PDB file of C-alpha atoms in Angstrom:
ATOM      1  CA  MET K   1      23.056  -7.989  12.232  1.00  0.00           C
ATOM      2  CA  ALA K   2      20.217  -5.820  10.935  1.00  0.00           C
ATOM      3  CA  ALA K   3      21.062  -2.526   9.318  1.00  0.00           C
ATOM      4  CA  PHE K   4      19.703   0.703  10.725  1.00  0.00           C
ATOM      5  CA  PRO K   5      16.890   2.314   8.728  1.00  0.00           C
ATOM      6  CA  ARG K   6      17.929   5.084   6.386  1.00  0.00           C
ATOM      7  CA  ILE K   7      17.407   8.608   7.761  1.00  0.00           C
ATOM      8  CA  TYR K   8      16.787  11.305   5.183  1.00  0.00           C
ATOM      9  CA  THR K   9      17.669  14.945   5.749  1.00  0.00           C
ATOM     10  CA  SER K  10      15.124  16.255   3.243  1.00  0.00           C
ATOM     11  CA  PHE K  11      12.085  15.158   1.314  1.00  0.00           C
ATOM     12  CA  ALA K  12      14.000  15.704  -1.917  1.00  0.00           C
ATOM     13  CA  GLU K  13      16.558  13.128  -0.803  1.00  0.00           C
ATOM     14  CA  PHE K  14      13.795  10.680   0.135  1.00  0.00           C
ATOM     15  CA  GLU K  15      12.056  11.263  -3.189  1.00  0.00           C
ATOM     16  CA  ARG K  16      15.234  10.702  -5.150  1.00  0.00           C
ATOM     17  CA  ASP K  17      16.212   7.506  -3.347  1.00  0.00           C
ATOM     18  CA  GLU K  18      12.874   5.833  -2.633  1.00  0.00           C
ATOM     19  CA  LEU K  19      10.046   7.130  -4.774  1.00  0.00           C
ATOM     20  CA  ARG K  20      11.939   7.025  -8.038  1.00  0.00           C
ATOM     21  CA  ARG K  21      12.995   3.480  -7.250  1.00  0.00           C
ATOM     22  CA  LEU K  22       9.304   2.562  -7.237  1.00  0.00           C
ATOM     23  CA  ASP K  23       8.943   3.985 -10.749  1.00  0.00           C
ATOM     24  CA  SER K  24      11.220   1.244 -12.032  1.00  0.00           C
ATOM     25  CA  LEU K  25       8.806  -1.419 -10.755  1.00  0.00           C
ATOM     26  CA  ARG K  26       6.226  -0.342 -13.348  1.00  0.00           C
ATOM     27  CA  THR K  27       3.360  -0.920 -10.953  1.00  0.00           C
ATOM     28  CA  THR K  28       1.036   1.231  -8.888  1.00  0.00           C
ATOM     29  CA  VAL K  29       0.545   1.347  -5.153  1.00  0.00           C
ATOM     30  CA  GLU K  30      -3.017   0.131  -5.691  1.00  0.00           C
ATOM     31  CA  ASP K  31      -1.714  -2.926  -7.570  1.00  0.00           C
ATOM     32  CA  MET K  32       0.756  -3.614  -4.762  1.00  0.00           C
ATOM     33  CA  LEU K  33      -2.034  -3.382  -2.160  1.00  0.00           C
ATOM     34  CA  ASP K  34      -4.279  -5.628  -4.245  1.00  0.00           C
ATOM     35  CA  GLU K  35      -1.516  -8.217  -4.434  1.00  0.00           C
ATOM     36  CA  ARG K  36      -0.722  -7.952  -0.726  1.00  0.00           C
ATOM     37  CA  PHE K  37      -4.352  -8.227   0.385  1.00  0.00           C
ATOM     38  CA  SER K  38      -5.712 -10.383  -2.449  1.00  0.00           C
ATOM     39  CA  GLU K  39      -6.908 -13.111  -0.113  1.00  0.00           C
ATOM     40  CA  GLU K  40      -8.752 -10.612   2.086  1.00  0.00           C
ATOM     41  CA  LEU K  41     -10.205  -8.945  -1.002  1.00  0.00           C
ATOM     42  CA  GLU K  42     -11.618 -12.252  -2.207  1.00  0.00           C
ATOM     43  CA  GLU K  43     -13.174 -12.940   1.197  1.00  0.00           C
ATOM     44  CA  ALA K  44     -14.583  -9.418   1.488  1.00  0.00           C
ATOM     45  CA  SER K  45     -16.080  -9.487  -1.989  1.00  0.00           C
ATOM     46  CA  GLY K  46     -17.754 -12.836  -1.415  1.00  0.00           C
ATOM     47  CA  GLY K  47     -17.258 -13.631  -5.060  1.00  0.00           C
ATOM     48  CA  GLY K  48     -18.900 -10.345  -6.015  1.00  0.00           C
ATOM     49  CA  GLY K  49     -15.905  -9.146  -7.966  1.00  0.00           C
ATOM     50  CA  LYS K  50     -12.702  -7.259  -7.426  1.00  0.00           C
ATOM     51  CA  SER K  51     -14.256  -3.785  -7.090  1.00  0.00           C
ATOM     52  CA  ALA K  52     -16.439  -4.829  -4.159  1.00  0.00           C
ATOM     53  CA  GLY K  53     -13.375  -6.160  -2.356  1.00  0.00           C
ATOM     54  CA  ASN K  54     -11.408  -3.003  -3.123  1.00  0.00           C
ATOM     55  CA  ALA K  55     -14.168  -0.848  -1.653  1.00  0.00           C
ATOM     56  CA  ALA K  56     -14.308  -2.977   1.496  1.00  0.00           C
ATOM     57  CA  LEU K  57     -10.540  -2.851   1.906  1.00  0.00           C
ATOM     58  CA  ARG K  58     -10.466   0.918   1.391  1.00  0.00           C
ATOM     59  CA  ARG K  59     -13.132   1.384   4.088  1.00  0.00           C
ATOM     60  CA  ARG K  60     -11.130  -0.767   6.518  1.00  0.00           C
ATOM     61  CA  LEU K  61      -7.903   1.110   5.781  1.00  0.00           C
ATOM     62  CA  GLN K  62      -9.664   4.456   6.262  1.00  0.00           C
ATOM     63  CA  ARG K  63     -10.997   3.337   9.647  1.00  0.00           C
ATOM     64  CA  ARG K  64      -7.502   2.244  10.663  1.00  0.00           C
ATOM     65  CA  SER K  65      -5.968   5.563   9.596  1.00  0.00           C
ATOM     66  CA  TYR K  66      -8.545   7.493  11.653  1.00  0.00           C
ATOM     67  CA  ALA K  67      -7.770   5.308  14.662  1.00  0.00           C
ATOM     68  CA  LEU K  68      -4.071   6.164  14.359  1.00  0.00           C
ATOM     69  CA  ASP K  69      -4.680   9.938  14.365  1.00  0.00           C
TER      70      ASP K  69
END
């Protein structure tokens, strides 16, 4: 049986439990996104390098965030 998601009563509680846990991973959100979307980044860059793929991915994510608003 799946557990219910945690509900926080304040941002401070969320920060303490979740964000500080990420600090122990010794990685950045950008590194996590690069790892998650590495295949798409390679396709988007067309062999042009990692920065070209990052820029393409950022543009796509921005378009998606505007669509959700």
